[in-house]
mmCIF file of C-alpha atoms and ligand atoms in Angstrom:
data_model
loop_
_atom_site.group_PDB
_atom_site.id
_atom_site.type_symbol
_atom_site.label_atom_id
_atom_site.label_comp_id
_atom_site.label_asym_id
_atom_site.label_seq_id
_atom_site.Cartn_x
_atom_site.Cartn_y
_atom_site.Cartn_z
ATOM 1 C CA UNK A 1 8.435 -1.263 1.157
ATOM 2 C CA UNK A 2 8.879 -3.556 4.018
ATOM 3 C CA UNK A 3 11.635 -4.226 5.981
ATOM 4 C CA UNK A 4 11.918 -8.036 6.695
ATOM 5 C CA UNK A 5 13.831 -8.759 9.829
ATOM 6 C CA UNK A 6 15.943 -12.196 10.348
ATOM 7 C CA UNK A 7 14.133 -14.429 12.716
ATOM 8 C CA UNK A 8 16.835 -13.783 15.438
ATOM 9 C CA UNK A 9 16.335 -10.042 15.162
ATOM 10 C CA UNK A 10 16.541 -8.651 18.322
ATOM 11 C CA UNK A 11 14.024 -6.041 19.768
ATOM 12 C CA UNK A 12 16.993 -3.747 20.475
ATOM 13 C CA UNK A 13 17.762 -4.158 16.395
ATOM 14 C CA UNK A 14 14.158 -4.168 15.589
ATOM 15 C CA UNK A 15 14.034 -0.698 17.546
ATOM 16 C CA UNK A 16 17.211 0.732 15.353
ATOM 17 C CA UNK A 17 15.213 0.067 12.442
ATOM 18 C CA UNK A 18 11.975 1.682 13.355
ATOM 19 C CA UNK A 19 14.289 4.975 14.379
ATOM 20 C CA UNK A 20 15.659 5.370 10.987
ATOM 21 C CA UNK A 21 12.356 5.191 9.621
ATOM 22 C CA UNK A 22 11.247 7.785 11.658
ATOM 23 C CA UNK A 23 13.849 9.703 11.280
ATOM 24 C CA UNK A 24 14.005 9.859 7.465
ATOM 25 C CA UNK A 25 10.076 11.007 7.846
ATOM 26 C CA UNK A 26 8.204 8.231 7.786
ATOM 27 C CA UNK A 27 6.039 5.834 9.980
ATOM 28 C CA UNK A 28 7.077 2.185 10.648
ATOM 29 C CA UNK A 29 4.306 -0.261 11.353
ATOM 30 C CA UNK A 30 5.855 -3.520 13.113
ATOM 31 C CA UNK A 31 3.648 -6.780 12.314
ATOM 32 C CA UNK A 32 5.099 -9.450 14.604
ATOM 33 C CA UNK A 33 4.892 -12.537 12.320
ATOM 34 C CA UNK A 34 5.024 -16.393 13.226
ATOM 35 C CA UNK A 35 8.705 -16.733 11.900
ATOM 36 C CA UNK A 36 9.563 -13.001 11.465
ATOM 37 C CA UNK A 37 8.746 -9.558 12.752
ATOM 38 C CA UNK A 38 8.200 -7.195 9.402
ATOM 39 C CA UNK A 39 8.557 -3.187 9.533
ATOM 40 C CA UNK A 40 6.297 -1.733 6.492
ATOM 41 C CA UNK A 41 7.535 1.575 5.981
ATOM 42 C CA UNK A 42 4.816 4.209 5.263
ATOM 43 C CA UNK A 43 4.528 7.699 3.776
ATOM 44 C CA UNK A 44 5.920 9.483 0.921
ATOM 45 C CA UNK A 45 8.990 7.765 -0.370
ATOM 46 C CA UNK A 46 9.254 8.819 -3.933
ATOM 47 C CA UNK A 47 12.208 8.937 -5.197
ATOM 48 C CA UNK A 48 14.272 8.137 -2.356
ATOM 49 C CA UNK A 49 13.308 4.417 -3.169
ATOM 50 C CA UNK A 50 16.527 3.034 -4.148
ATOM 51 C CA UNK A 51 18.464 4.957 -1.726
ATOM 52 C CA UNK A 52 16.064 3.743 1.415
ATOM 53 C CA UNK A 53 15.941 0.297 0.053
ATOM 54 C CA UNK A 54 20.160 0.264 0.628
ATOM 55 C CA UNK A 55 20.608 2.112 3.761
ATOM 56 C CA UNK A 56 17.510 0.067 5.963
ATOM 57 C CA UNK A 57 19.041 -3.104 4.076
ATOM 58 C CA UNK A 58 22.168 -2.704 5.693
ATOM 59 C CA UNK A 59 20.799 -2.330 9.210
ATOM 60 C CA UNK A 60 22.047 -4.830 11.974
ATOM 61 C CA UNK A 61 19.122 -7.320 12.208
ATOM 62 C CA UNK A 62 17.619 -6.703 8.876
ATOM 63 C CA UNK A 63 16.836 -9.835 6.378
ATOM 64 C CA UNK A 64 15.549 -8.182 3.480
ATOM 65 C CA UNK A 65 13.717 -5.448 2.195
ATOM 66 C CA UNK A 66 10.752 -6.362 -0.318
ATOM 67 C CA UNK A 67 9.544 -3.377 -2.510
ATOM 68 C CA UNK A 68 5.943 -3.830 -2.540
ATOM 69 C CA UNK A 69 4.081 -2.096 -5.708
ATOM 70 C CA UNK A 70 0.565 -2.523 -4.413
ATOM 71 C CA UNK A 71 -0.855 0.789 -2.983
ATOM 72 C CA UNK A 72 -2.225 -0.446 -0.393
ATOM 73 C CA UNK A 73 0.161 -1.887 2.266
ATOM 74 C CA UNK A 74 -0.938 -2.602 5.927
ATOM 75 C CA UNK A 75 -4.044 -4.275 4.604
ATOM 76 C CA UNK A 76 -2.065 -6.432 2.862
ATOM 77 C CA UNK A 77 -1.176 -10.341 2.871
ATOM 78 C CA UNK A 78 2.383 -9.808 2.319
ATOM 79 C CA UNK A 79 2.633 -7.509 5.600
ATOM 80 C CA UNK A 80 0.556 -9.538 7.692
ATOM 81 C CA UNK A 81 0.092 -13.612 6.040
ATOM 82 C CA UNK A 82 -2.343 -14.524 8.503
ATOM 83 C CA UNK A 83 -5.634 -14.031 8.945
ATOM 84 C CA UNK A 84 -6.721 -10.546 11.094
ATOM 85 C CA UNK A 85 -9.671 -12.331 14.013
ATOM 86 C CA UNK A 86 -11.138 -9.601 15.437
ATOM 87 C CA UNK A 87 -12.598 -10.232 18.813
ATOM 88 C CA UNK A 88 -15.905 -7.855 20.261
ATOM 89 C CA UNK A 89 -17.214 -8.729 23.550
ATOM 90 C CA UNK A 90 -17.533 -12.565 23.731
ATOM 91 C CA UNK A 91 -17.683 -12.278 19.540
ATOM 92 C CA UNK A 92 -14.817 -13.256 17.070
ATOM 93 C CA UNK A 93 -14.961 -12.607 13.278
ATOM 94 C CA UNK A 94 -12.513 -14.122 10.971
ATOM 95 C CA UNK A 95 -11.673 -16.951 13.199
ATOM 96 C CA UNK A 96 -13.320 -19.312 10.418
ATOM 97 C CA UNK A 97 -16.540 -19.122 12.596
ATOM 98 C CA UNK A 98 -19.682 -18.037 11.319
ATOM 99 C CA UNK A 99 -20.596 -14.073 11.648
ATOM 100 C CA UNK A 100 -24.067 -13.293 11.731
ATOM 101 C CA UNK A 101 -25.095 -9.818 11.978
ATOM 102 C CA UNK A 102 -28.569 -9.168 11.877
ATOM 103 C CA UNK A 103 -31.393 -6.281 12.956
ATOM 104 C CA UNK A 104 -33.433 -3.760 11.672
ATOM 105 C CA UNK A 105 -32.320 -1.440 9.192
ATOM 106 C CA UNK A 106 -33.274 1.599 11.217
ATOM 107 C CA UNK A 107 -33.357 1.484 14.820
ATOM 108 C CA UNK A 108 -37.753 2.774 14.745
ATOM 109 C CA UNK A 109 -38.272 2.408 18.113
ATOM 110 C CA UNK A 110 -36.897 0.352 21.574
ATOM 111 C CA UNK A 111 -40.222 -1.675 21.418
ATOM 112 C CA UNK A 112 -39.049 -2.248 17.433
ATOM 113 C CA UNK A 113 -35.612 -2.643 18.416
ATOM 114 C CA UNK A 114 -35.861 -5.468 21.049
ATOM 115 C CA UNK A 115 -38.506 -7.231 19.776
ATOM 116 C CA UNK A 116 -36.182 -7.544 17.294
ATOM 117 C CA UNK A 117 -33.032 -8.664 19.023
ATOM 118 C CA UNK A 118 -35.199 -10.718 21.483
ATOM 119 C CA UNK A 119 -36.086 -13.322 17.925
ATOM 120 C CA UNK A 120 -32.292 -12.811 16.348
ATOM 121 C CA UNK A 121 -30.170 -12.929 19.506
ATOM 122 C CA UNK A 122 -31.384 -16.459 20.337
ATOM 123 C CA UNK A 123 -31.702 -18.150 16.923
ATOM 124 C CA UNK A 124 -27.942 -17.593 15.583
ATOM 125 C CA UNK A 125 -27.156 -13.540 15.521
ATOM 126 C CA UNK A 126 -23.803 -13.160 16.787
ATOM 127 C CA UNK A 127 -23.920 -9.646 16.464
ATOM 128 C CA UNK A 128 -26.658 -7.134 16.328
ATOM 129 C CA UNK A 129 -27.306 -4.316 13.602
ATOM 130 C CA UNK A 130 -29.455 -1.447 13.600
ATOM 131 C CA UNK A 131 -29.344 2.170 12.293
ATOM 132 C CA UNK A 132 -29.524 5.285 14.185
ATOM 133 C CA UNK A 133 -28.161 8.223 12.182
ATOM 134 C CA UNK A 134 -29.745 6.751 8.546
ATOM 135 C CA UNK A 135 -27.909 8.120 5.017
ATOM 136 C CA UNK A 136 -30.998 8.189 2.801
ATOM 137 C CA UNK A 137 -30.716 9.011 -0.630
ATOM 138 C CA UNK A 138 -33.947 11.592 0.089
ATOM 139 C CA UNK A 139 -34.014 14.044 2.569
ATOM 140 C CA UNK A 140 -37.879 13.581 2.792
ATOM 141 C CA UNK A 141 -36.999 9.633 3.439
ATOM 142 C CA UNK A 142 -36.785 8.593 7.784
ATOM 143 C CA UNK A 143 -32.992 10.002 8.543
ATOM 144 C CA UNK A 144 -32.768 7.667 12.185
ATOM 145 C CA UNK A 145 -33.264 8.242 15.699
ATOM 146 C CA UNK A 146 -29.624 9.535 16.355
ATOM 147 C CA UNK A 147 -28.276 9.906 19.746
ATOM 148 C CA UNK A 148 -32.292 7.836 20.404
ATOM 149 C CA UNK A 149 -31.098 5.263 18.703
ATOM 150 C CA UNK A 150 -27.741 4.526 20.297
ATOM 151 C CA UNK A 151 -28.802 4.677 23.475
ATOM 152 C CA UNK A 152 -31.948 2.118 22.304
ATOM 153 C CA UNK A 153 -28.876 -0.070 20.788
ATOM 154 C CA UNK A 154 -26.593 0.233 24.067
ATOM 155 C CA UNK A 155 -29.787 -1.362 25.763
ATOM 156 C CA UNK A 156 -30.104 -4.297 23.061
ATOM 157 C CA UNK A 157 -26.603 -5.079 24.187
ATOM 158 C CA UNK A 158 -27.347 -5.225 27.896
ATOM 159 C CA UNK A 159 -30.344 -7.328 27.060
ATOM 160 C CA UNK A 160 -28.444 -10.141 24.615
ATOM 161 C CA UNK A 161 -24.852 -9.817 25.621
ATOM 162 C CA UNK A 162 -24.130 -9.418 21.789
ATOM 163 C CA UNK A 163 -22.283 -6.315 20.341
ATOM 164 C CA UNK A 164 -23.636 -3.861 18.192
ATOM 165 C CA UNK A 165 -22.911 -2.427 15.242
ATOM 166 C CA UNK A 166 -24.419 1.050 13.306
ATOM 167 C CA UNK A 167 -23.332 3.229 11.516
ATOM 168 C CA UNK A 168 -20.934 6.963 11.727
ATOM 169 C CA UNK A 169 -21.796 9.393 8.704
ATOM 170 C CA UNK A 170 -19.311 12.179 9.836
ATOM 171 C CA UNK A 171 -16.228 12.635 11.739
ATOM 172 C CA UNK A 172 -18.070 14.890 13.898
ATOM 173 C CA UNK A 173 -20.334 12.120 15.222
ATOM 174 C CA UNK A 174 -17.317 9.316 15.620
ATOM 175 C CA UNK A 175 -17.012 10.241 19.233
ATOM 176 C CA UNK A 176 -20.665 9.530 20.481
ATOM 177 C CA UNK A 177 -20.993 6.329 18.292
ATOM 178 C CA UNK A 178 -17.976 4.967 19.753
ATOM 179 C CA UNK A 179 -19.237 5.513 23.230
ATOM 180 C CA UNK A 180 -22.589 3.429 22.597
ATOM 181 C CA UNK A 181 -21.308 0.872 19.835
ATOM 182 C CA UNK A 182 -18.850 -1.664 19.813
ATOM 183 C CA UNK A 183 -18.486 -1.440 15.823
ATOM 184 C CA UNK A 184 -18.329 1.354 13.926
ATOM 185 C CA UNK A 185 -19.877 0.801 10.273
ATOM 186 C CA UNK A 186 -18.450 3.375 7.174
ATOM 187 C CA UNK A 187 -21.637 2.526 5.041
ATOM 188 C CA UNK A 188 -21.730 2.604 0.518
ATOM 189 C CA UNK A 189 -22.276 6.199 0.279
ATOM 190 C CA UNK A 190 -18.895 7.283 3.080
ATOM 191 C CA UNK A 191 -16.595 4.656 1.535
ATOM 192 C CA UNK A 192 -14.145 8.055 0.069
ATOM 193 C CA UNK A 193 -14.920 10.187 2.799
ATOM 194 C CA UNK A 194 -11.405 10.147 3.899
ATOM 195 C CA UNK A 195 -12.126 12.244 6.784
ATOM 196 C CA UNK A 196 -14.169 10.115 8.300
ATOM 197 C CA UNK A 197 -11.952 7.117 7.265
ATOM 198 C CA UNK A 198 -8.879 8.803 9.234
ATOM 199 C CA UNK A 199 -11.505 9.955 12.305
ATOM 200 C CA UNK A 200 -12.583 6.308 12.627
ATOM 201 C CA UNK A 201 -8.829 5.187 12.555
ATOM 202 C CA UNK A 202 -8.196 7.076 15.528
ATOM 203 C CA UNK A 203 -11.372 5.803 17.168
ATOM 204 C CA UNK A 204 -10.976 2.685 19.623
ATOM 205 C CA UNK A 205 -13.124 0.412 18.259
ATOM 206 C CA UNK A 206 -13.540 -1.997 15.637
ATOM 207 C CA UNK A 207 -14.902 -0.977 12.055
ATOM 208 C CA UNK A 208 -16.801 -2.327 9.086
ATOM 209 C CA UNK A 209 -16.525 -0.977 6.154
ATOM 210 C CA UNK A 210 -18.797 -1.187 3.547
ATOM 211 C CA UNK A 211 -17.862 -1.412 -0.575
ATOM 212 C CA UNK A 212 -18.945 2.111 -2.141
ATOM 213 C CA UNK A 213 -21.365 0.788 -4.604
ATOM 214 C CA UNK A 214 -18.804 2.116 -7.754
ATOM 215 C CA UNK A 215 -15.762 1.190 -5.973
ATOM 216 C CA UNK A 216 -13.144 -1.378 -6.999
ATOM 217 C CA UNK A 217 -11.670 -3.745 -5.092
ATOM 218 C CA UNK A 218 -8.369 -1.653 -4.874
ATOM 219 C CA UNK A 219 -10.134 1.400 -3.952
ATOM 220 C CA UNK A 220 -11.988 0.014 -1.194
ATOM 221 C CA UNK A 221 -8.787 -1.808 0.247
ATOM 222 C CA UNK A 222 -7.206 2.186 -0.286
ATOM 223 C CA UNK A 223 -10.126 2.946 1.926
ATOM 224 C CA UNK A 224 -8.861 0.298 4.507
ATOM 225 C CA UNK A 225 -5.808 1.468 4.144
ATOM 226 C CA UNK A 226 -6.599 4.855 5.340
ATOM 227 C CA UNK A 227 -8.369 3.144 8.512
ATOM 228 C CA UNK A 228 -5.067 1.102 9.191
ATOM 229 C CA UNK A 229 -3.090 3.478 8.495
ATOM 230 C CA UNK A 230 -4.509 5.910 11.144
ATOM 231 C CA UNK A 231 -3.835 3.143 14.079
ATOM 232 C CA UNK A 232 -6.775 1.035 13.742
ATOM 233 C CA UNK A 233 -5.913 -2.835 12.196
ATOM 234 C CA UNK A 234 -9.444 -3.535 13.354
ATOM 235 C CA UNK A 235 -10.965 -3.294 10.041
ATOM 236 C CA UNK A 236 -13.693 -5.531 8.578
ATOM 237 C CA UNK A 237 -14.501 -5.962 4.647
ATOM 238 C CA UNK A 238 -18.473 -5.654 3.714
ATOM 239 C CA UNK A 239 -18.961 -6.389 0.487
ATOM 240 C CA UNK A 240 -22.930 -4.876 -0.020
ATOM 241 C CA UNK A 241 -23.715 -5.195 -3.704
ATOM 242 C CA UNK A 242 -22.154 -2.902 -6.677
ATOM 243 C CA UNK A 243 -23.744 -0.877 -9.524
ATOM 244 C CA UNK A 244 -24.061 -2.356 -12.936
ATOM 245 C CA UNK A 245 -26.458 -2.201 -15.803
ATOM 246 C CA UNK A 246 -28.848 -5.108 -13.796
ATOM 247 C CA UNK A 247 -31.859 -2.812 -12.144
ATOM 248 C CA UNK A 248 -33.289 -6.228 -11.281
ATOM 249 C CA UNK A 249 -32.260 -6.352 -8.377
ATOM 250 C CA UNK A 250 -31.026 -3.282 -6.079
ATOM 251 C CA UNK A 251 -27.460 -3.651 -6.784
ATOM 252 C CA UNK A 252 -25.094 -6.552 -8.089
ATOM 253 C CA UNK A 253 -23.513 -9.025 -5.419
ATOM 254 C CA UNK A 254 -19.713 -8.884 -6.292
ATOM 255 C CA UNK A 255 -19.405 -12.609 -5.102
ATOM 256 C CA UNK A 256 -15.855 -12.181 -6.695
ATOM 257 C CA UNK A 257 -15.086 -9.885 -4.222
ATOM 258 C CA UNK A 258 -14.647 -11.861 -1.105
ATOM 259 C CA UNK A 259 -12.184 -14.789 -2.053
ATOM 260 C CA UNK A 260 -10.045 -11.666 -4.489
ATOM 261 C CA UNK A 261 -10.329 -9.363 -0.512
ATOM 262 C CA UNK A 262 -9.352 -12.886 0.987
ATOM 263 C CA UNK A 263 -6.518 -13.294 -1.300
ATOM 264 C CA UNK A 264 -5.066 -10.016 -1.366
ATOM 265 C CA UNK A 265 -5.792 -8.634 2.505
ATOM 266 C CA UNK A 266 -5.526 -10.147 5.493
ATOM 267 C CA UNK A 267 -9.036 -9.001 6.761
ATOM 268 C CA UNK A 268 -12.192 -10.824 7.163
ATOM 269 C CA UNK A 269 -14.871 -10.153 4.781
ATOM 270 C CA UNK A 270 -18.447 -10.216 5.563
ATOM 271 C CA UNK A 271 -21.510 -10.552 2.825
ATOM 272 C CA UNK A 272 -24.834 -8.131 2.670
ATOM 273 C CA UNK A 273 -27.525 -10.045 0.771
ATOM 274 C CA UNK A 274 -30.209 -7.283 2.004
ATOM 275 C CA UNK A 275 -28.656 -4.235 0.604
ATOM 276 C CA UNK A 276 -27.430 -6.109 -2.442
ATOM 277 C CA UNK A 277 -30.167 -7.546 -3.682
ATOM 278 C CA UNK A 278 -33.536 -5.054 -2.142
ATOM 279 C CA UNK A 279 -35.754 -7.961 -2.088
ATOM 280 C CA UNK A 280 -36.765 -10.111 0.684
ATOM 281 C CA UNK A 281 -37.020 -13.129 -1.123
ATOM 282 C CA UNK A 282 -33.520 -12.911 -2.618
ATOM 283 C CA UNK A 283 -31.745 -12.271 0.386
ATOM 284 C CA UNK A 284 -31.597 -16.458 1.593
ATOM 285 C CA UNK A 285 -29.816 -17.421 -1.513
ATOM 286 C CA UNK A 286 -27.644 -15.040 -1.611
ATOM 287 C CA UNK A 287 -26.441 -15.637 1.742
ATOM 288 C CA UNK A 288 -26.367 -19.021 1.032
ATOM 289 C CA UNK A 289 -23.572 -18.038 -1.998
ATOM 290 C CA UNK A 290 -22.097 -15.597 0.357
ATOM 291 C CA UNK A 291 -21.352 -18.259 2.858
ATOM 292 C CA UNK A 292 -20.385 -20.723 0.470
ATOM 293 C CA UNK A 293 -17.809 -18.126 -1.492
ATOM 294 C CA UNK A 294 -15.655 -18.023 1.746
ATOM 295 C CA UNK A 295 -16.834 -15.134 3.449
ATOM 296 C CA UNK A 296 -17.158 -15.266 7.425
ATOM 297 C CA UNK A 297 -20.069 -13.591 7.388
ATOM 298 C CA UNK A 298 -23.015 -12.256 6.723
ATOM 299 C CA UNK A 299 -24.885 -8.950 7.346
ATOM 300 C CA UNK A 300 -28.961 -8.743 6.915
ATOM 301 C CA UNK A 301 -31.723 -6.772 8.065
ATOM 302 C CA UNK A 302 -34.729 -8.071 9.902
ATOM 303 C CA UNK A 303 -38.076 -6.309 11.385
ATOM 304 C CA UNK A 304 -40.941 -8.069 13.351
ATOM 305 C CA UNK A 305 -43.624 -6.595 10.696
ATOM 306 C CA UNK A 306 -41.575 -5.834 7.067
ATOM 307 C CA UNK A 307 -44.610 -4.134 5.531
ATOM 308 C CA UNK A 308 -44.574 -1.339 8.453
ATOM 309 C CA UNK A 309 -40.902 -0.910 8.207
ATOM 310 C CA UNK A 310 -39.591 3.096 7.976
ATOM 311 C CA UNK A 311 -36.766 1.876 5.769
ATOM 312 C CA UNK A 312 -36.122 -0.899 3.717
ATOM 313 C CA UNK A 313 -38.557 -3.332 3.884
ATOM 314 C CA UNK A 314 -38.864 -4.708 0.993
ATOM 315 C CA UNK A 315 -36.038 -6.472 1.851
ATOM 316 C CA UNK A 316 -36.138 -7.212 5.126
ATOM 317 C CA UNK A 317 -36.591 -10.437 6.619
ATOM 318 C CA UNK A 318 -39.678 -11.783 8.872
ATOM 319 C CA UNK A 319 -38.624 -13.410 11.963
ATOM 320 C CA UNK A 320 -39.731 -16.928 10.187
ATOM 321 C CA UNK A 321 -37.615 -15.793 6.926
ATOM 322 C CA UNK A 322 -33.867 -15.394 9.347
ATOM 323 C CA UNK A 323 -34.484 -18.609 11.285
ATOM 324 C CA UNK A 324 -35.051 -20.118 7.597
ATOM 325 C CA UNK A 325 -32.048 -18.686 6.166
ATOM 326 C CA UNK A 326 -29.826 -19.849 9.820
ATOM 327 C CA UNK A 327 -31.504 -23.242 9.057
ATOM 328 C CA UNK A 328 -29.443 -23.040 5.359
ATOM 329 C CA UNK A 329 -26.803 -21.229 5.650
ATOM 330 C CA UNK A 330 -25.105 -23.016 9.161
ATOM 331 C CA UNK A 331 -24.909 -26.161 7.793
ATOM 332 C CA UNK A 332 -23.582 -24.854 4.445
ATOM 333 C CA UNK A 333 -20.703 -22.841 6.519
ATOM 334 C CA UNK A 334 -20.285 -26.429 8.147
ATOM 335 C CA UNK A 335 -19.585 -28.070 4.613
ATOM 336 C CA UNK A 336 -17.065 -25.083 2.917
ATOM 337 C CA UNK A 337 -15.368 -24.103 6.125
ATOM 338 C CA UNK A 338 -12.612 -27.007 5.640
ATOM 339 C CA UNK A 339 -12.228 -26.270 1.816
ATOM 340 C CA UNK A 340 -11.383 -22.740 2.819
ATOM 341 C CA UNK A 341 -8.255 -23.569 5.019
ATOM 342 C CA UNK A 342 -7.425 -22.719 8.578
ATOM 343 C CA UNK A 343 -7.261 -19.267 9.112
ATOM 344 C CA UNK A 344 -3.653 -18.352 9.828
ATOM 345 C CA UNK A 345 -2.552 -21.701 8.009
ATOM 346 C CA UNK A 346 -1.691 -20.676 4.599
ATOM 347 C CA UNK A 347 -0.097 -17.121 4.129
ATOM 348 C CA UNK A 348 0.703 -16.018 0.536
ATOM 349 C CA UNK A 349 4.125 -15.755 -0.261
ATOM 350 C CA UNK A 350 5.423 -12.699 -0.755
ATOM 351 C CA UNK A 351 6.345 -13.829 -4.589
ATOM 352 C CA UNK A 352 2.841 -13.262 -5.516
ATOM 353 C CA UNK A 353 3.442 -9.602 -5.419
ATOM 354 C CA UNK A 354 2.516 -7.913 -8.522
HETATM 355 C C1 PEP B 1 -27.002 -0.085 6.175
HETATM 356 O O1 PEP B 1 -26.381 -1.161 6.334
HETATM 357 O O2 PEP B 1 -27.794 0.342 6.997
HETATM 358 C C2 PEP B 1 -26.789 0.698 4.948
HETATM 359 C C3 PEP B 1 -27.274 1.917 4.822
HETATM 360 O O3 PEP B 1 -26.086 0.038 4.021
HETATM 361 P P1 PEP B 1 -25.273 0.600 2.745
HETATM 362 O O4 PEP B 1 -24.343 1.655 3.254
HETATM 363 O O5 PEP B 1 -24.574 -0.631 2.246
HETATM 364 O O6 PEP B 1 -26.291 1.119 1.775
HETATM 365 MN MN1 MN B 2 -31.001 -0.628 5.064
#
């Protein structure tokens, strides 16, 4: 439920409110709103529903309370109605600008690496990608260059002045990531490892999280959840292709996905046309539609000789094939950005609660 506090609410009466949460058990998270400042109250409430629901309603300060049925809560639009812009070195995603984050899949080598993030950093990547520890689906396949690798992508950030982004497969890793990255990623195959999900909630830095490949919407905004939940609002959406009967293609772009995240969350949403569709030639259109469906970005990989790359190739990009796809997809972001509203400008009302 959230507690929704009268616009004059004072912080001594906002305070009283976040007490009795506490003290009945449970954890208030404050979202300071344009026109009011709203308490969700989180943990195990059960039962105790209608009897909570009374007692914080009669508090000095308090508006209303709204019972909210979703599972998911501090991901969602009716806690927070405007749009979460999440700011990484002189980079901001979900401002209604364009996020571009491309790089190798695997982070091969520094030579690899910056020849690389030389080509992407000056022709329209905002933000660089690049794996070091690698979750292959064989244990014969290239696993990454670990600890190599970060320190490799620490260096591409010196050289560009972007931030980078790779990925954390275990809570035991989340520390040394942290230190080298500025994003963590939580890639297809971690999405339920709620574990990791809680260690990089407790981590400083920004996250991206990925769509498991057989997750639904609500479970990967549960997923979120668990990142919010554990202190971090930082959270970005990644919607990377699902499963379906289609073996066409690597996976199935769930284009759906990012105006239904957009609707329901208050996150921004970014679009993998690489790991969605496995084939180079695939991945311009498909960040074309991603773009054009809303999201504010996109996420693909890129390698100054595909045919010699240790992982994914086949769909990586030439250096020719990303300034191609930044010649489409700018001036398409150009063209949808108005009919997609000012970030901030239109919150949902809290009637369209299910
Ligand atoms: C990746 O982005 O490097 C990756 C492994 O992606 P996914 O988790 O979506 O397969
Ligand atoms: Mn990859």
């Amino acid at each position: 439920m959230f507690v929704v506090m009268a616009t004059q609410a004072t912080e001594a009466e906002v305070n009283g409110v976040k007490g009795r949460i506490l003290a009945e058990g449970l954890t208030p998270f404050e979202h300071v709103g344009t026109s009011h400042t709203v308490i969700a109250v989180v943990g195990e409430i059960g039962a105790r529903r209608p009897e909570l629901m009374s007692l914080l309603g009669a508090l000095s300060g308090v508006e209303k309370i709204t019972p909210i049925s979703r599972p998911y809560k501090l991901v969602s639009r009716e806690f927070h109605p405007e749009d979460s812009v999440i700011r990484v070195l002189d980079a901001v995603i979900g401002d209604g600008s364009l996020t571009v984050m491309a790089g190798p899949c695997s982070v091969e080598s520094r030579e690899q690496l910056f020849e690389t993030v030389d080509h992407v950093a000056v022709n329209g990547a905002t933000i660089i990608r690049g794996g070091a520890f690698k979750p292959r689906s064989s244990p014969y396949c290239v696993q990454g260059l670990g600890g190599e690798g970060l320190r490799y992508l620490a260096e591409a950030r010196d050289r560009t002045g972007l931030p980078v982004i790779t990925e954390v497969m275990e809570p035991a890793q989340v520390d040394i990531v942290a230190e080298y990255a500025d994003i963590l990623q939580i890639g297809t195959r971690n999405m339920q490892n709620f574990s990791l999900l809680l260690a990089v909630g407790r981590a400083g830095r920004p996250v991206m999280l990925k769509r498991g490949y057989g997750a639904t919407i609500e479970e990967w905004l549960m997923a979120a959840e668990y990142i919010l939940s554990a202190g971090n609002p930082n959270v970005i959406m990644c919607e990377r292709g699902i499963r379906t009967f289609e073996t066409y293609s690597r996976n199935t772009l769930d284009l759906t996905a990012v105006p239904v995240v957009q609707h329901l969350t208050h996150l921004p949403v970014i679009v993998d046309p690489s790991h969605a569709t496995g084939k180079q030639w695939l991945v311009k259109p498909l960040a074309i539609a991603g773009v054009a469906s809303g999201a504010d970005g996109i996420m693909v990989e890129v390698h100054p000789r595909p045919e010699e790359a240790l992982s994914d190739g086949e769909q990586a990009l030439t250096f020719d094939m990303f300034d191609e796809m930044m010649a489409a997809v700018v001036p398409i972001h150009e063209v949808v950005r108005p009919f997609h509203g000012d970030p901030g400008a239109e919150p949902v009302p809290a009637a369209a609660a299910r």
